């Protein structure tokens, strides 16, 4: 706020991501107990959670069928998907930066050479690097991309970017997130838990 009491934007880095998860009205009791346990382990805003960002229009095997994912449609394993042992590189996500970039930059370049063949990312595709979330705002056939927000940290050449799914490392927005889950569900109310981007981790 300025001395006159007006809000003023002083830098593009002043904005941070906020992710909200809304839970359904009714829970399985075991799921509810597990959720409450995780809320307690967060210790308010002290700990950081690793969230997968689910996007129905994501960059994935539908965009690049030459990349072979696990049988549940992802390029990572959570213990529930399997990949064909005869396919070399199955379950991999080989999207790498081809040049280095510094914290604060809004441009990165990815290596499109492969193998396997890697297509350009599309406008507004989400990706993450080390748990920091970004989206594509511009692109060229060379693999150059204009991104937002600016890079949160230095990115060396050859860094893998996570696209399916991108990851978001966040803290609870307040110390009270999720604490009244049981009381809310007693009356059939939906519960939304909010997370903000975690920088100091």
Short mmCIF file of C-alpha atoms in Angstrom, two decimals, residues 1 38-39 41 44 55 58 66 68 80 84 88 93 120-121 131 172 176 192 199-200:
data_model
loop_
_atom_site.label_atom_id
_atom_site.label_comp_id
_atom_site.label_asym_id
_atom_site.label_seq_id
_atom_site.Cartn_x
_atom_site.Cartn_y
_atom_site.Cartn_z
CA UNK A 1 0.00 0.00 0.00
CA UNK A 38 -2.48 -35.21 7.32
CA UNK A 39 -3.86 -31.83 8.42
CA UNK A 41 1.04 -33.35 10.29
CA UNK A 44 -0.38 -25.18 10.36
CA UNK A 55 -5.46 -30.49 -15.93
CA UNK A 58 -2.66 -31.31 -20.05
CA UNK A 66 5.50 -41.28 -29.26
CA UNK A 68 5.13 -44.12 -23.79
CA UNK A 80 -0.56 -48.53 -9.39
CA UNK A 84 5.67 -52.63 -20.86
CA UNK A 88 12.73 -48.81 -23.77
CA UNK A 93 9.17 -37.97 -19.20
CA UNK A 120 6.37 -27.97 -28.57
CA UNK A 121 4.35 -27.24 -25.47
CA UNK A 131 7.80 -27.84 -7.35
CA UNK A 172 -1.49 -23.90 4.09
CA UNK A 176 -6.72 -22.99 10.41
CA UNK A 192 -12.11 -25.95 0.66
CA UNK A 199 9.42 -20.33 -1.37
CA UNK A 200 11.48 -21.00 1.78
#
